[in-house]
Short mmCIF file of C-alpha atoms and ligand atoms in Angstrom, two decimals:
data_model
loop_
_atom_site.label_atom_id
_atom_site.label_comp_id
_atom_site.label_asym_id
_atom_site.label_seq_id
_atom_site.Cartn_x
_atom_site.Cartn_y
_atom_site.Cartn_z
CA MET A 1 53.61 -25.15 11.81
CA TYR A 2 51.96 -21.94 12.96
CA GLN A 3 51.26 -20.58 16.42
CA ILE A 4 48.13 -18.44 16.58
CA GLY A 5 48.01 -15.45 18.91
CA ILE A 6 44.83 -13.54 19.70
CA ASP A 7 44.75 -10.25 21.58
CA ILE A 8 41.20 -9.52 22.67
CA GLY A 9 40.74 -5.83 23.51
CA GLY A 10 37.78 -3.60 24.20
CA THR A 11 37.74 -2.11 20.71
CA ASN A 12 39.11 -4.88 18.53
CA VAL A 13 40.36 -8.44 18.42
CA LYS A 14 43.80 -8.78 16.86
CA ILE A 15 44.81 -12.12 15.41
CA GLY A 16 48.29 -13.13 14.28
CA LEU A 17 50.06 -16.14 12.80
CA LEU A 18 53.61 -16.83 13.96
CA ASP A 19 55.78 -19.13 11.89
CA GLU A 20 58.36 -21.64 13.12
CA THR A 21 60.93 -18.92 13.67
CA LEU A 22 58.35 -17.13 15.84
CA GLU A 23 58.03 -14.29 13.34
CA LEU A 24 54.63 -12.65 13.01
CA THR A 25 53.84 -13.50 9.39
CA ALA A 26 50.20 -12.44 9.07
CA GLU A 27 47.85 -10.31 11.09
CA ALA A 28 44.17 -9.39 11.04
CA SER A 29 41.95 -7.24 13.19
CA ILE A 30 38.22 -7.54 13.66
CA PRO A 31 36.07 -5.09 15.62
CA PHE A 32 35.30 -6.40 19.10
CA PRO A 33 31.83 -7.87 18.65
CA HIS A 34 29.77 -6.56 21.53
CA THR A 35 27.64 -9.69 21.44
CA THR A 36 28.13 -13.00 23.20
CA ALA A 37 31.49 -14.64 23.81
CA VAL A 38 30.26 -17.60 21.74
CA ASP A 39 29.67 -15.30 18.78
CA MET A 40 33.11 -13.73 19.28
CA ALA A 41 34.73 -17.20 19.25
CA LYS A 42 32.98 -17.97 15.94
CA LYS A 43 34.20 -14.71 14.42
CA ILE A 44 37.73 -15.51 15.60
CA ARG A 45 37.53 -18.92 13.89
CA ALA A 46 36.42 -17.30 10.61
CA ALA A 47 39.27 -14.75 10.78
CA VAL A 48 41.86 -17.45 11.55
CA LEU A 49 40.68 -19.61 8.64
CA ALA A 50 40.90 -16.60 6.30
CA LEU A 51 44.45 -15.84 7.44
CA LEU A 52 45.51 -19.46 6.97
CA GLU A 53 43.88 -19.66 3.57
CA GLU A 54 45.85 -16.61 2.39
CA ARG A 55 48.98 -18.64 3.12
CA ASN A 56 47.66 -21.86 1.55
CA ALA A 57 47.52 -23.42 5.00
CA SER A 58 44.77 -24.94 7.11
CA LEU A 59 44.07 -25.70 10.77
CA SER A 60 46.12 -28.89 10.42
CA GLY A 61 49.16 -26.60 10.21
CA VAL A 62 48.46 -25.00 13.58
CA GLU A 63 50.45 -26.15 16.61
CA SER A 64 48.65 -24.15 19.30
CA LEU A 65 46.40 -21.16 19.86
CA GLY A 66 46.59 -18.63 22.68
CA ALA A 67 44.39 -15.69 23.59
CA VAL A 68 45.02 -12.82 25.99
CA VAL A 69 42.43 -10.56 27.61
CA PRO A 70 42.64 -7.43 29.79
CA GLY A 71 41.37 -9.17 32.87
CA SER A 72 41.83 -11.91 35.43
CA ILE A 73 41.82 -15.62 34.67
CA ASP A 74 40.89 -18.38 37.10
CA ALA A 75 43.49 -20.73 38.58
CA SER A 76 42.73 -23.54 36.13
CA GLY A 77 43.30 -21.31 33.10
CA GLU A 78 39.76 -21.88 31.85
CA THR A 79 37.64 -18.89 32.73
CA VAL A 80 37.88 -15.11 32.44
CA LEU A 81 36.74 -14.06 35.91
CA ASP A 82 36.56 -10.35 35.18
CA ALA A 83 37.50 -8.27 32.16
CA HIS A 84 35.65 -4.99 32.62
CA ASN A 85 36.53 -3.53 29.20
CA LEU A 86 35.08 -6.61 27.49
CA ASP A 87 32.14 -6.97 29.88
CA PHE A 88 33.31 -10.55 30.44
CA HIS A 89 32.45 -11.98 33.84
CA ASP A 90 32.89 -15.70 34.49
CA VAL A 91 33.22 -16.44 30.76
CA PRO A 92 34.60 -19.95 30.01
CA LEU A 93 36.74 -18.51 27.22
CA ARG A 94 39.21 -21.40 26.87
CA ARG A 95 36.41 -23.92 26.29
CA LEU A 96 34.55 -21.58 23.88
CA LEU A 97 37.69 -21.21 21.77
CA GLN A 98 38.46 -24.92 22.06
CA GLU A 99 35.04 -25.72 20.60
CA GLN A 100 35.94 -23.63 17.54
CA PHE A 101 39.39 -25.23 17.21
CA PRO A 102 38.98 -28.92 18.10
CA GLY A 103 42.21 -30.86 18.43
CA ILE A 104 44.41 -27.76 18.79
CA PRO A 105 45.82 -26.93 22.24
CA VAL A 106 44.20 -23.67 23.41
CA TYR A 107 45.47 -21.39 26.19
CA ILE A 108 44.26 -18.12 27.71
CA ALA A 109 46.08 -15.53 29.86
CA ASN A 110 46.03 -11.96 31.09
CA ASP A 111 47.25 -9.52 28.41
CA ALA A 112 50.00 -7.86 30.49
CA ASN A 113 51.38 -11.29 31.36
CA GLY A 114 51.24 -12.16 27.67
CA ALA A 115 53.16 -9.02 26.76
CA ALA A 116 55.80 -9.90 29.36
CA LEU A 117 56.08 -13.38 27.87
CA ALA A 118 56.54 -11.87 24.41
CA GLU A 119 59.34 -9.65 25.67
CA LEU A 120 60.91 -12.77 27.18
CA TYR A 121 61.01 -14.61 23.85
CA LYS A 122 61.72 -11.75 21.50
CA GLY A 123 62.16 -8.46 23.27
CA ALA A 124 63.67 -6.60 26.18
CA PHE A 125 63.85 -9.66 28.46
CA VAL A 126 65.99 -11.73 26.11
CA GLY A 127 69.13 -12.84 27.92
CA CYS A 128 67.79 -12.27 31.42
CA LYS A 129 65.80 -14.53 33.71
CA THR A 130 64.02 -12.18 36.05
CA GLY A 131 62.33 -9.04 34.78
CA VAL A 132 59.27 -6.89 35.25
CA LEU A 133 57.21 -5.25 32.52
CA LEU A 134 55.07 -2.22 33.29
CA THR A 135 52.55 -1.34 30.58
CA LEU A 136 51.81 2.35 31.01
CA GLY A 137 48.52 2.87 29.20
CA THR A 138 45.00 3.93 30.11
CA GLY A 139 45.54 1.67 33.10
CA LEU A 140 48.76 0.12 34.33
CA GLY A 141 49.38 -3.55 33.70
CA GLY A 142 52.26 -5.57 34.97
CA GLY A 143 53.93 -8.80 34.04
CA ILE A 144 56.72 -10.63 35.84
CA ASN A 145 59.14 -13.15 34.42
CA LEU A 146 60.72 -15.21 37.16
CA ASN A 147 63.57 -17.63 36.50
CA GLY A 148 62.88 -17.51 32.77
CA LYS A 149 59.16 -18.18 33.03
CA MET A 150 56.02 -16.09 33.18
CA PHE A 151 54.98 -15.76 36.82
CA ASN A 152 51.24 -15.82 37.22
CA GLY A 153 51.11 -15.66 41.00
CA GLY A 154 50.72 -18.32 43.65
CA MET A 155 46.94 -18.26 43.27
CA ASN A 156 47.18 -17.89 39.48
CA HIS A 157 45.40 -14.51 39.51
CA GLY A 158 48.32 -12.78 37.89
CA VAL A 159 50.20 -9.85 39.35
CA GLU A 160 48.33 -6.58 39.73
CA LEU A 161 51.16 -4.07 40.05
CA GLY A 162 48.79 -1.28 38.97
CA HIS A 163 46.78 -1.78 42.12
CA ALA A 164 49.67 -1.89 44.53
CA TYR A 165 49.42 0.89 47.09
CA LEU A 166 51.41 4.06 46.41
CA VAL A 167 49.86 7.17 47.99
CA ASP A 168 48.29 7.28 51.44
CA GLY A 169 44.73 8.61 51.13
CA GLY A 170 45.29 9.14 47.42
CA GLU A 171 43.09 9.25 44.34
CA PRO A 172 40.11 6.88 44.19
CA CYS A 173 40.77 3.93 41.88
CA THR A 174 38.49 1.93 39.58
CA CYS A 175 39.18 -1.07 41.84
CA GLY A 176 37.49 0.58 44.82
CA ASN A 177 40.68 1.39 46.75
CA HIS A 178 42.54 4.69 46.96
CA GLY A 179 46.07 5.68 46.01
CA CYS A 180 46.86 2.76 43.67
CA VAL A 181 49.98 2.89 41.46
CA GLU A 182 47.69 3.07 38.41
CA ARG A 183 46.20 6.38 39.60
CA TYR A 184 49.68 8.01 39.51
CA CYS A 185 51.68 6.17 36.83
CA SER A 186 49.27 5.59 33.91
CA ALA A 187 48.43 7.85 30.96
CA THR A 188 45.18 8.60 32.77
CA ALA A 189 47.22 9.94 35.70
CA ILE A 190 49.23 12.27 33.43
CA ILE A 191 46.00 13.62 31.97
CA ARG A 192 44.51 14.21 35.43
CA MET A 193 47.65 15.97 36.68
CA ALA A 194 47.81 18.11 33.53
CA LYS A 195 44.16 19.15 33.82
CA GLU A 196 44.74 20.22 37.42
CA ALA A 197 47.85 22.13 36.38
CA VAL A 198 46.26 24.03 33.47
CA ALA A 199 43.31 25.00 35.66
CA GLN A 200 45.88 26.92 37.74
CA HIS A 201 48.04 27.95 34.78
CA PRO A 202 45.90 28.47 31.67
CA GLU A 203 48.92 30.10 29.96
CA SER A 204 50.53 26.65 29.63
CA ALA A 205 51.49 25.37 26.18
CA ILE A 206 49.52 22.23 27.06
CA LEU A 207 46.28 24.17 26.71
CA THR A 208 47.47 25.94 23.55
CA ALA A 209 48.20 22.56 21.95
CA VAL A 210 44.58 21.47 22.42
CA ASN A 211 43.08 24.83 21.38
CA GLY A 212 41.98 25.57 24.91
CA ASP A 213 39.94 22.36 25.24
CA ALA A 214 41.22 20.66 28.39
CA SER A 215 39.12 17.56 27.65
CA ALA A 216 41.38 16.91 24.61
CA ILE A 217 44.58 16.66 26.71
CA ASN A 218 46.43 13.36 26.35
CA ALA A 219 49.79 12.12 27.62
CA LYS A 220 51.59 12.88 24.35
CA VAL A 221 50.42 16.50 24.36
CA VAL A 222 51.76 16.94 27.91
CA PHE A 223 55.12 15.28 27.19
CA ASP A 224 55.54 17.19 23.91
CA ALA A 225 54.96 20.47 25.76
CA ALA A 226 57.45 19.38 28.44
CA LYS A 227 60.04 18.51 25.78
CA ALA A 228 59.53 21.98 24.30
CA GLY A 229 60.31 23.48 27.72
CA ASP A 230 56.85 24.53 28.95
CA GLU A 231 57.27 24.97 32.71
CA VAL A 232 53.78 23.75 33.64
CA ALA A 233 54.19 20.62 31.50
CA LEU A 234 57.65 20.05 32.96
CA THR A 235 56.21 20.21 36.47
CA VAL A 236 53.61 17.57 35.55
CA PHE A 237 56.28 15.46 33.85
CA ARG A 238 58.59 15.61 36.89
CA GLU A 239 55.72 14.73 39.23
CA TYR A 240 54.84 11.75 37.02
CA VAL A 241 58.47 10.60 36.83
CA SER A 242 58.72 10.85 40.60
CA TYR A 243 55.66 8.64 41.19
CA LEU A 244 56.72 6.14 38.52
CA SER A 245 60.23 5.98 39.96
CA GLN A 246 58.86 5.33 43.46
CA ALA A 247 56.76 2.47 42.08
CA ILE A 248 59.74 1.06 40.17
CA SER A 249 62.02 1.32 43.21
CA SER A 250 59.46 -0.62 45.30
CA ILE A 251 59.46 -3.34 42.65
CA MET A 252 63.27 -3.40 42.68
CA GLN A 253 63.41 -3.65 46.48
CA PHE A 254 60.82 -6.37 46.47
CA LEU A 255 62.02 -8.56 43.62
CA ASP A 256 65.58 -7.50 42.76
CA PRO A 257 64.98 -8.08 39.03
CA GLU A 258 67.65 -7.82 36.34
CA VAL A 259 65.56 -5.48 34.21
CA VAL A 260 62.45 -3.33 34.48
CA VAL A 261 60.83 -2.71 31.11
CA LEU A 262 58.49 0.18 30.35
CA GLY A 263 55.84 -0.48 27.70
CA GLY A 264 52.42 0.84 26.72
CA GLY A 265 51.48 4.14 25.11
CA VAL A 266 53.31 6.38 27.62
CA SER A 267 56.62 4.62 26.85
CA LYS A 268 56.46 6.03 23.31
CA ALA A 269 57.95 9.17 24.88
CA GLY A 270 61.18 7.18 24.49
CA ALA A 271 64.50 8.50 25.80
CA PHE A 272 62.85 11.62 27.23
CA LEU A 273 61.00 9.46 29.75
CA LEU A 274 63.63 6.74 30.08
CA ASP A 275 66.50 9.10 30.92
CA ALA A 276 64.41 10.92 33.54
CA VAL A 277 63.31 7.67 35.21
CA ARG A 278 66.85 6.25 35.16
CA ALA A 279 68.07 9.39 36.93
CA GLU A 280 65.24 9.41 39.48
CA VAL A 281 64.96 5.77 40.57
CA PRO A 282 68.28 5.57 42.50
CA LYS A 283 67.03 8.31 44.88
CA TYR A 284 64.60 5.77 46.32
CA LEU A 285 66.80 2.70 46.38
CA LEU A 286 68.28 1.21 49.52
CA PHE A 287 71.68 0.24 48.14
CA LYS A 288 72.52 3.33 46.11
CA MET A 289 76.08 2.26 45.32
CA MET A 290 75.23 -1.30 44.27
CA PRO A 291 74.27 -2.24 40.73
CA HIS A 292 70.50 -2.35 40.29
CA ALA A 293 68.11 -3.46 37.56
CA ARG A 294 68.49 -1.92 34.13
CA ILE A 295 65.50 0.17 33.07
CA GLU A 296 64.64 -0.29 29.40
CA LEU A 297 61.87 0.41 26.90
CA ALA A 298 59.72 -2.47 25.63
CA LYS A 299 60.74 -3.60 22.17
CA LEU A 300 57.60 -5.14 20.77
CA GLY A 301 55.04 -2.33 20.81
CA PRO A 302 51.43 -3.01 19.90
CA ASP A 303 52.12 -6.56 18.65
CA ALA A 304 53.29 -7.74 22.09
CA GLY A 305 49.83 -9.05 23.00
CA ILE A 306 49.52 -11.20 19.87
CA ILE A 307 53.05 -12.53 20.17
CA GLY A 308 52.69 -13.30 23.88
CA ALA A 309 49.37 -15.05 23.26
CA ALA A 310 50.97 -17.20 20.57
CA MET A 311 53.83 -18.06 22.96
CA LEU A 312 51.44 -19.47 25.57
CA GLY A 313 51.63 -22.82 23.84
CA LYS A 314 55.44 -22.86 23.58
ZN1 ZN B 1 43.32 0.16 42.18
#
């Protein structure tokens, strides 16, 4: 039997088949159809049938289907309340998918929660019961596993660690508040800090790497320049690590998890980022001499959404 996982993003919809050993055995991607959600559900059905056919299987061989979206889901697990990148507002996504896959259990969830669930089954959370995943991308998503299960909040809205408060009177956020964690700990934050820094220090290797075009700066360019020893990039990197470590220490004080996992595009900086954060976090902790949560990199990378979606039915 197969589990189907669907990761609906603003640019494409990724679809995967997981076999009985929970291995991702086939994968397809279709461009996100900027039409109706009904039309998208039909396109998903066609793509799933094609994937199954390639493996001489049919819908009768499917145990469950899950889909994740970058947005909030209502308490009953039926409706996408808001997913700005998809322009989904009050979309009854579970029912629309169910209509395309009659007889198969269908589930929907927030994508960061899905990624955390995937890490629980197959990744950095294996062997521990309580852990937090931070996806450091364009925004900052968070997922919490509590006592071996995905924690979706008391009101079922999911956790919004990216919009926890970090800096008094800080940067305006897309959510309407100021100073959110996301404004200081995402890839977008690194880019903003780097642009401010190169405006003061145009001699920086950051600007050289983008041929003088500050609009082309991304997180990788900044971290690469920092790794190469550029002082301006190192200042941005240290500032970023400081903010991220403050956010992580708050999570540790609040939840006392066994592990905090860093995922998303920024985490591709690997040991360079991990070592710096591991060194910085204890500065902010209450019990400096006591063991605290391990800080690790996510293991699943870009497939985490598909795998987590497929796990929703497990
Ligand atoms: Zn916010």
